[in-house]
Coordinates of C-alpha atoms in Angstrom, one line a residue:
M713 CA 0.0 0.0 0.0
D714 CA 1.2 3.5 -0.8
P715 CA 2.1 5.1 2.6
R716 CA 1.0 8.5 1.3
K717 CA -2.5 7.2 0.6
A718 CA -2.6 5.5 3.9
E719 CA -1.9 8.7 5.8
T720 CA -4.3 10.7 3.7
G721 CA -7.0 8.1 4.3
K722 CA -6.6 8.6 8.1
K723 CA -7.4 12.3 7.6
S724 CA -10.5 11.3 5.6
D725 CA -11.6 9.0 8.4
Q726 CA -11.3 11.8 10.8
I727 CA -13.8 13.9 8.8
Q728 CA -16.1 11.0 8.3
S729 CA -16.3 10.2 12.0
G730 CA -18.4 13.3 12.6
H731 CA -15.8 16.1 12.9
V732 CA -17.3 18.2 10.1
Y733 CA -19.4 21.0 11.7
H734 CA -20.6 23.2 8.9
L735 CA -20.5 23.6 5.1
A736 CA -21.2 26.5 2.7
L737 CA -20.8 26.8 -1.1
D738 CA -20.1 29.5 -3.7
I739 CA -20.8 28.1 -7.2
G740 CA -19.6 30.5 -9.9
G741 CA -19.4 30.2 -13.6
S742 CA -15.9 28.9 -13.6
L743 CA -15.2 27.5 -10.1
A744 CA -17.1 26.0 -7.2
K745 CA -15.7 27.0 -3.8
L746 CA -16.3 25.2 -0.5
V747 CA -15.8 26.5 3.0
Y748 CA -16.3 24.0 5.9
F749 CA -15.4 23.8 9.5
T750 CA -13.8 20.7 11.0
K751 CA -13.8 20.6 14.8
N752 CA -11.4 18.9 17.2
D753 CA -13.6 17.0 19.7
E754 CA -10.8 17.0 22.3
H755 CA -10.8 20.8 22.2
V756 CA -14.5 21.4 22.8
V757 CA -14.7 23.5 25.9
D758 CA -17.4 25.4 27.8
S759 CA -17.5 28.9 26.5
E760 CA -17.7 30.4 30.0
K761 CA -14.5 28.7 31.0
K762 CA -12.7 29.3 27.7
N763 CA -13.3 33.0 27.4
P764 CA -13.6 36.1 29.6
P765 CA -17.2 37.2 30.5
K766 CA -19.3 37.8 27.5
K767 CA -20.2 41.3 28.6
A768 CA -16.6 42.3 28.6
L769 CA -16.1 41.0 25.1
G770 CA -19.2 42.6 23.8
I771 CA -20.6 39.1 22.8
S772 CA -24.4 38.8 22.8
N773 CA -26.2 36.4 25.1
S774 CA -27.5 34.3 22.2
N775 CA -24.6 31.9 22.5
R776 CA -24.0 32.2 26.2
N777 CA -24.5 28.5 27.0
S778 CA -23.0 27.2 23.7
P779 CA -19.7 25.4 23.7
V780 CA -16.7 26.9 21.9
L781 CA -15.4 24.5 19.2
N782 CA -11.8 24.7 18.2
G783 CA -10.8 23.5 14.8
R784 CA -10.0 24.6 11.3
L785 CA -11.9 26.5 8.6
N786 CA -11.1 24.7 5.4
F787 CA -11.1 26.0 1.8
K788 CA -11.4 23.9 -1.4
K789 CA -12.2 24.5 -5.0
F790 CA -13.4 22.6 -8.1
E791 CA -14.0 23.5 -11.7
T792 CA -17.7 24.2 -12.1
S793 CA -17.6 22.2 -15.4
K794 CA -16.6 19.2 -13.2
I795 CA -19.4 19.8 -10.7
N796 CA -19.8 16.0 -10.2
D797 CA -16.2 15.9 -8.8
C798 CA -17.4 18.5 -6.2
L799 CA -20.5 16.4 -5.4
E800 CA -18.4 13.3 -5.1
F801 CA -16.0 15.0 -2.7
I802 CA -18.8 16.3 -0.5
K803 CA -20.4 12.8 -0.5
S804 CA -17.2 10.9 0.2
M805 CA -16.3 13.2 3.1
K806 CA -19.9 13.4 4.3
L807 CA -19.6 17.2 4.4
H808 CA -23.3 17.6 3.9
L809 CA -24.2 15.6 6.9
G810 CA -22.2 17.4 9.6
G811 CA -23.7 20.4 11.4
C812 CA -26.3 20.9 8.7
Q813 CA -29.2 23.2 9.1
Q814 CA -32.6 21.5 9.6
P815 CA -35.7 23.0 8.0
E816 CA -38.3 24.8 10.1
N817 CA -40.8 22.0 9.4
P818 CA -39.7 19.2 11.9
G819 CA -41.6 16.6 9.8
S820 CA -39.2 17.1 6.9
Q821 CA -35.9 15.3 6.7
T822 CA -34.4 17.5 4.0
I823 CA -31.0 18.8 4.8
T824 CA -30.2 22.4 3.7
I825 CA -26.8 23.9 2.9
K826 CA -26.1 27.6 2.5
A827 CA -25.0 28.4 -1.1
T828 CA -24.4 31.4 -3.3
G829 CA -23.5 32.2 -6.9
G830 CA -25.3 31.4 -10.1
G831 CA -24.7 27.7 -9.6
A832 CA -26.8 27.6 -6.5
Y833 CA -29.7 28.0 -8.8
K834 CA -28.3 26.1 -11.8
Y835 CA -27.3 23.0 -9.9
A836 CA -30.0 23.0 -7.2
D837 CA -31.8 20.0 -8.7
L838 CA -28.5 18.1 -9.1
F839 CA -27.6 18.6 -5.4
K840 CA -31.0 17.3 -4.5
E841 CA -30.7 14.3 -6.7
K842 CA -27.1 13.3 -5.9
L843 CA -26.9 14.3 -2.2
G844 CA -30.5 14.7 -1.1
V845 CA -29.9 18.2 0.1
S846 CA -31.6 21.5 -0.6
L847 CA -29.5 24.6 -1.3
D848 CA -30.5 27.6 0.8
K849 CA -29.6 30.4 -1.6
E850 CA -28.0 33.6 -0.4
D851 CA -27.5 36.7 -2.5
E852 CA -24.1 36.7 -4.3
M853 CA -23.2 40.3 -3.7
D854 CA -24.3 40.2 0.0
C855 CA -22.0 37.2 0.5
L856 CA -19.0 38.7 -1.4
V857 CA -19.1 41.9 0.7
A858 CA -19.8 40.0 4.0
G859 CA -16.9 37.7 3.4
A860 CA -14.5 40.5 2.5
N861 CA -15.5 42.6 5.5
F862 CA -15.1 39.7 7.8
L863 CA -11.7 38.7 6.6
L864 CA -10.4 42.2 6.5
E865 CA -11.7 43.0 10.0
T866 CA -10.7 39.7 11.6
I867 CA -7.9 37.7 10.0
H868 CA -4.4 38.9 10.8
Q869 CA -2.3 39.6 7.7
E870 CA -5.2 39.1 5.4
A871 CA -4.4 42.1 3.1
F872 CA -1.1 42.7 1.4
T873 CA 0.5 44.6 -1.5
Y874 CA 2.7 43.1 -4.2
M875 CA 4.9 44.9 -6.6
G876 CA 8.4 44.2 -8.0
D877 CA 8.4 40.8 -6.4
Q878 CA 8.0 42.4 -3.0
K879 CA 5.1 41.3 -0.8
Q880 CA 4.1 43.5 2.1
F881 CA 1.3 42.9 4.5
V882 CA -1.0 45.8 5.3
C883 CA -2.2 46.5 8.8
I884 CA -6.0 47.0 8.6
D885 CA -7.7 49.2 11.2
K886 CA -11.2 48.0 11.2
N887 CA -12.3 51.4 12.5
D888 CA -10.9 53.0 9.4
L889 CA -11.6 50.4 6.7
Y890 CA -14.6 52.0 4.9
P891 CA -15.2 53.0 2.3
Y892 CA -13.3 50.9 -0.2
L893 CA -13.6 49.4 -3.7
L894 CA -13.8 45.6 -3.9
V895 CA -12.8 44.3 -7.3
N896 CA -14.0 40.7 -7.6
I897 CA -12.4 39.0 -10.6
G898 CA -14.2 35.8 -11.4
S899 CA -15.4 34.8 -14.8
G900 CA -16.3 38.5 -15.2
V901 CA -15.4 41.4 -13.0
G902 CA -17.6 43.1 -10.5
M903 CA -16.6 46.4 -8.8
I904 CA -18.4 47.2 -5.6
K905 CA -18.2 50.3 -3.4
V906 CA -18.3 49.1 0.2
E907 CA -19.3 51.5 2.9
G908 CA -19.9 49.1 5.8
D909 CA -21.6 45.9 6.9
G910 CA -24.5 45.5 4.5
K911 CA -23.8 48.9 2.9
F912 CA -22.6 48.5 -0.7
E913 CA -23.3 49.3 -4.3
R914 CA -22.1 47.7 -7.5
V915 CA -20.7 50.6 -9.4
S916 CA -18.9 49.1 -12.3
G917 CA -17.6 46.0 -14.0
T918 CA -16.3 44.4 -17.1
S919 CA -16.9 41.2 -19.0
I920 CA -13.1 40.8 -19.6
G921 CA -12.1 38.7 -16.6
G922 CA -11.0 35.3 -15.6
G923 CA -13.4 33.5 -18.0
T924 CA -11.9 35.6 -20.8
F925 CA -8.4 34.5 -19.9
W926 CA -9.4 30.9 -19.6
G927 CA -11.6 30.8 -22.7
L928 CA -9.1 32.5 -25.0
G929 CA -6.2 30.6 -23.5
K930 CA -8.0 27.3 -24.2
L931 CA -8.5 28.3 -27.8
L932 CA -5.0 29.6 -28.3
T933 CA -3.0 26.9 -26.4
K934 CA -3.5 23.3 -25.5
C935 CA -4.0 23.9 -21.8
K936 CA -6.8 21.8 -20.2
S937 CA -7.2 23.8 -17.0
F938 CA -7.0 27.4 -15.6
D939 CA -4.1 26.5 -13.4
E940 CA -2.2 24.9 -16.2
L941 CA -2.7 28.1 -18.3
L942 CA -1.4 30.2 -15.4
D943 CA 1.6 28.0 -15.0
L944 CA 2.3 28.3 -18.7
S945 CA 2.1 32.1 -18.6
Y946 CA 4.7 32.1 -15.8
R947 CA 7.3 30.8 -18.3
G948 CA 6.4 33.1 -21.2
N949 CA 7.7 36.4 -22.6
N950 CA 4.9 38.7 -23.8
R951 CA 7.4 40.8 -25.8
A952 CA 7.4 38.1 -28.4
V953 CA 3.7 38.8 -29.0
D954 CA 3.0 42.4 -27.9
M955 CA 3.9 45.5 -29.8
L956 CA 5.8 47.8 -27.5
V957 CA 6.4 51.6 -27.6
G958 CA 10.0 50.9 -28.5
D959 CA 8.8 48.9 -31.5
I960 CA 7.1 52.0 -32.9
Y961 CA 9.8 54.5 -31.9
G962 CA 12.9 52.5 -32.9
G963 CA 13.7 51.4 -29.4
M964 CA 13.3 54.9 -27.9
D965 CA 10.9 56.1 -25.1
Y966 CA 8.0 58.4 -25.8
S967 CA 9.3 60.6 -23.0
K968 CA 7.0 63.5 -23.6
I969 CA 4.0 61.6 -22.3
G970 CA 5.9 59.4 -19.9
L971 CA 5.9 56.1 -21.9
S972 CA 9.0 54.0 -21.7
S973 CA 10.1 51.9 -24.6
T974 CA 9.0 48.7 -22.8
T975 CA 5.4 50.0 -22.4
I976 CA 2.9 47.8 -24.2
A977 CA 1.4 49.9 -27.1
S978 CA -0.8 47.1 -28.5
S979 CA -1.5 43.7 -26.9
F980 CA -0.8 41.0 -29.5
G981 CA 0.1 43.8 -31.9
R982 CA 3.4 42.2 -33.0
A983 CA 1.4 39.4 -34.6
I984 CA 0.1 41.8 -37.3
S985 CA 3.5 43.0 -38.3
E986 CA 5.2 39.6 -38.7
N987 CA 4.7 36.9 -41.3
K988 CA 3.9 34.2 -38.9
E989 CA 1.1 31.7 -38.2
R990 CA -0.3 31.0 -34.8
E991 CA 1.7 27.8 -34.6
D992 CA 4.9 29.8 -34.9
Y993 CA 4.4 31.5 -31.6
K994 CA 5.2 29.8 -28.3
P995 CA 2.1 29.0 -26.3
E996 CA 3.8 30.3 -23.1
D997 CA 4.3 33.7 -24.8
I998 CA 0.7 33.8 -25.9
A999 CA -0.5 32.9 -22.3
R1000 CA 1.8 35.6 -20.9
S1001 CA 0.5 38.3 -23.3
L1002 CA -3.1 37.3 -22.6
L1003 CA -2.6 37.5 -18.8
R1004 CA -1.0 40.8 -19.0
M1005 CA -3.6 42.3 -21.4
I1006 CA -6.5 41.3 -19.1
S1007 CA -4.7 42.3 -15.9
N1008 CA -3.7 45.7 -17.2
N1009 CA -7.3 46.3 -18.4
I1010 CA -8.8 45.4 -15.0
G1011 CA -6.2 47.5 -13.1
Q1012 CA -6.9 50.6 -15.2
I1013 CA -10.7 50.3 -15.0
S1014 CA -10.4 49.6 -11.2
Y1015 CA -8.4 52.8 -10.6
L1016 CA -10.7 54.9 -12.7
T1017 CA -13.7 53.6 -10.8
A1018 CA -12.1 54.3 -7.5
L1019 CA -11.2 57.8 -8.7
R1020 CA -14.8 58.4 -9.8
F1021 CA -16.1 57.7 -6.3
G1022 CA -13.1 59.2 -4.3
L1023 CA -12.1 55.8 -2.9
K1024 CA -8.6 55.5 -1.6
R1025 CA -8.5 51.7 -1.0
I1026 CA -8.8 49.1 -3.8
F1027 CA -8.9 45.4 -2.8
F1028 CA -8.7 42.7 -5.4
G1029 CA -10.3 39.3 -4.9
G1030 CA -11.5 36.4 -7.0
F1031 CA -9.8 33.2 -8.2
F1032 CA -8.4 34.9 -11.3
I1033 CA -5.5 36.1 -9.3
R1034 CA -4.5 32.8 -7.6
R1035 CA -1.7 34.7 -5.8
H1036 CA 0.1 34.5 -9.1
P1037 CA 3.1 37.0 -8.8
F1038 CA 2.9 38.2 -12.4
T1039 CA -0.9 38.8 -12.1
M1040 CA -0.6 40.8 -8.9
D1041 CA 2.4 42.7 -10.1
T1042 CA 0.6 43.7 -13.4
L1043 CA -2.5 44.8 -11.5
S1044 CA -0.3 46.8 -9.1
V1045 CA 1.7 48.4 -11.9
A1046 CA -1.5 49.4 -13.7
V1047 CA -3.0 51.0 -10.6
N1048 CA 0.3 52.7 -9.7
F1049 CA 0.7 54.0 -13.3
W1050 CA -2.7 55.5 -13.7
S1051 CA -2.8 57.0 -10.2
K1052 CA 0.7 58.4 -10.6
G1053 CA 1.7 56.6 -7.4
E1054 CA -1.2 57.9 -5.3
A1055 CA -3.1 54.5 -5.0
K1056 CA -2.0 51.0 -4.4
A1057 CA -3.6 47.7 -5.3
M1058 CA -4.2 45.4 -2.3
F1059 CA -4.8 41.7 -2.3
L1060 CA -6.5 39.2 0.0
Q1061 CA -5.0 35.9 1.2
H1062 CA -8.4 34.2 0.7
E1063 CA -9.2 36.1 -2.5
G1064 CA -11.2 33.4 -4.1
F1065 CA -13.4 32.4 -1.2
L1066 CA -15.1 35.7 -0.3
G1067 CA -18.5 34.5 -1.4
A1068 CA -18.2 31.2 0.2
V1069 CA -17.1 32.7 3.5
G1070 CA -20.1 35.1 3.3
A1071 CA -22.4 32.2 2.8
F1072 CA -20.8 30.3 5.7
M1073 CA -21.4 33.3 8.0
S1074 CA -25.0 33.7 6.9
S1075 CA -25.9 30.8 9.2
D1076 CA -26.6 32.4 12.5
K1077 CA -26.1 29.2 14.5
H1078 CA -22.3 29.2 14.7
G1079 CA -21.7 32.9 15.5
L1080 CA -18.3 32.8 13.7
K1081 CA -17.9 36.6 13.3
E1082 CA -19.2 37.3 16.8
L1083 CA -16.6 35.1 18.3
L1084 CA -13.6 35.8 16.2
A1085 CA -14.1 39.5 16.1
N1086 CA -13.4 39.6 19.8
Q1087 CA -10.3 37.5 19.7
K1088 CA -6.8 37.9 18.3
V1089 CA -6.8 35.4 15.5
E1090 CA -3.7 34.9 13.5
R1091 CA -3.7 33.1 10.2
T1092 CA -1.5 30.0 10.3
P1093 CA 0.8 29.1 7.3
S1094 CA -1.3 27.8 4.4
K1095 CA -1.2 24.1 3.6
L1096 CA -3.2 21.5 1.8
S1097 CA -5.9 20.3 4.1
F1098 CA -8.0 17.1 4.2
S1099 CA -7.5 16.3 0.5
M1100 CA -8.2 12.7 -0.4
D1101 CA -5.7 12.5 -3.2
Q1102 CA -2.8 14.6 -1.9
I1103 CA -0.6 14.4 1.1
Q1104 CA 0.4 17.6 3.0
V1105 CA 3.5 18.9 1.2
P1106 CA 5.1 22.4 0.9
Q1107 CA 3.9 24.3 -2.1
K1108 CA 5.0 27.5 -3.8
D1109 CA 3.2 30.5 -2.2
W1110 CA 1.3 31.4 -5.4
E1111 CA 0.0 27.9 -5.7
L1112 CA -1.5 27.6 -2.3
N1113 CA -4.9 29.3 -2.7
G1114 CA -7.5 26.6 -3.2
D1115 CA -6.9 23.8 -0.7
E1116 CA -5.9 25.2 2.7
S1117 CA -7.2 25.9 6.2
I1118 CA -6.9 28.3 9.1
E1119 CA -7.2 27.7 12.8
C1120 CA -10.3 29.3 14.4
S1121 CA -13.0 28.8 16.9
V1122 CA -16.8 28.9 16.6
Y1123 CA -19.8 28.6 18.8
G1124 CA -21.6 25.2 18.8
A1125 CA -25.3 25.1 18.0

């Protein structure tokens, strides 16, 4: 027997033995995201003994007699086109059976799970058929904002900047967080002006997003997945495909208007001036040019939107980013260029799970925000968590977002 599979199997057994406490979903056009809490039974303690008096912490009386459950909040993703893989994972881990919500009608045995995103409607019948569960649908924008607010207010070192290969965490003062612009880059891009808990407005967006990168990349390369396309772009050189200012001015800058010779004048523009076919260009160069084109466009529109509403903070989220250094750097350079250095792009450690976290929090029974907001909670180093087909191994930082977990505590039902 493969020892790696044996060790992974033990982790699966732990989950199946009833350690899963709660599950929530965000099913988008490209990816399905899961957030679920796994508790450590040996760490279940009485909340009165675990914490200082509730009044001192500002915690309501609703959970006064509930136990505090210590464990991990887990994050996992699947391609929406392979939704059956997601269903199989939920079923094999019995995620839908632990800590689920029961309907108001006690005569009904239907299990309900909080879910958001378009897939919560599109795949509702499939979840009912395959798992026997009903999806309790939450508004997508409500969940995105609730998830972002919670993470920014609560999780230590959640936000950071990234430019020139330099990552720097940003200290967030929750009393001085609002207003800000949330740029959620999924299949498309939504830009939301956030003014507080439950106070937000979608003010802009663009159809050129992660779905564009994946769709065009699939047509132009032989990549079979989004992550494969990202990895390919990491090895490419966009100068082989893009037309630069220097190509137009004979290698010189256009200094009068502040454009260097290396500034992109036309994405994919070099292809029109060369007698080459698509097969003559390296797929990694095409992927790199495509990624840069989309990232630059999103960065520019984001800054102009923030400028329009006088917003000083711009947070980028969504699984398009994947903590990919080149993506973050391109977005940052775009914001820095158009703002003349007055604004900075900021990113979130749990960028792709904002909606899923918001859906998770929409269940009142666990009091997650209420508990964590009054404790100093530091994010532990990311790692693969409870994956059936992978053992826990070190990964490159930009590859981590997707299967990981953080330590936390929640109130029991």
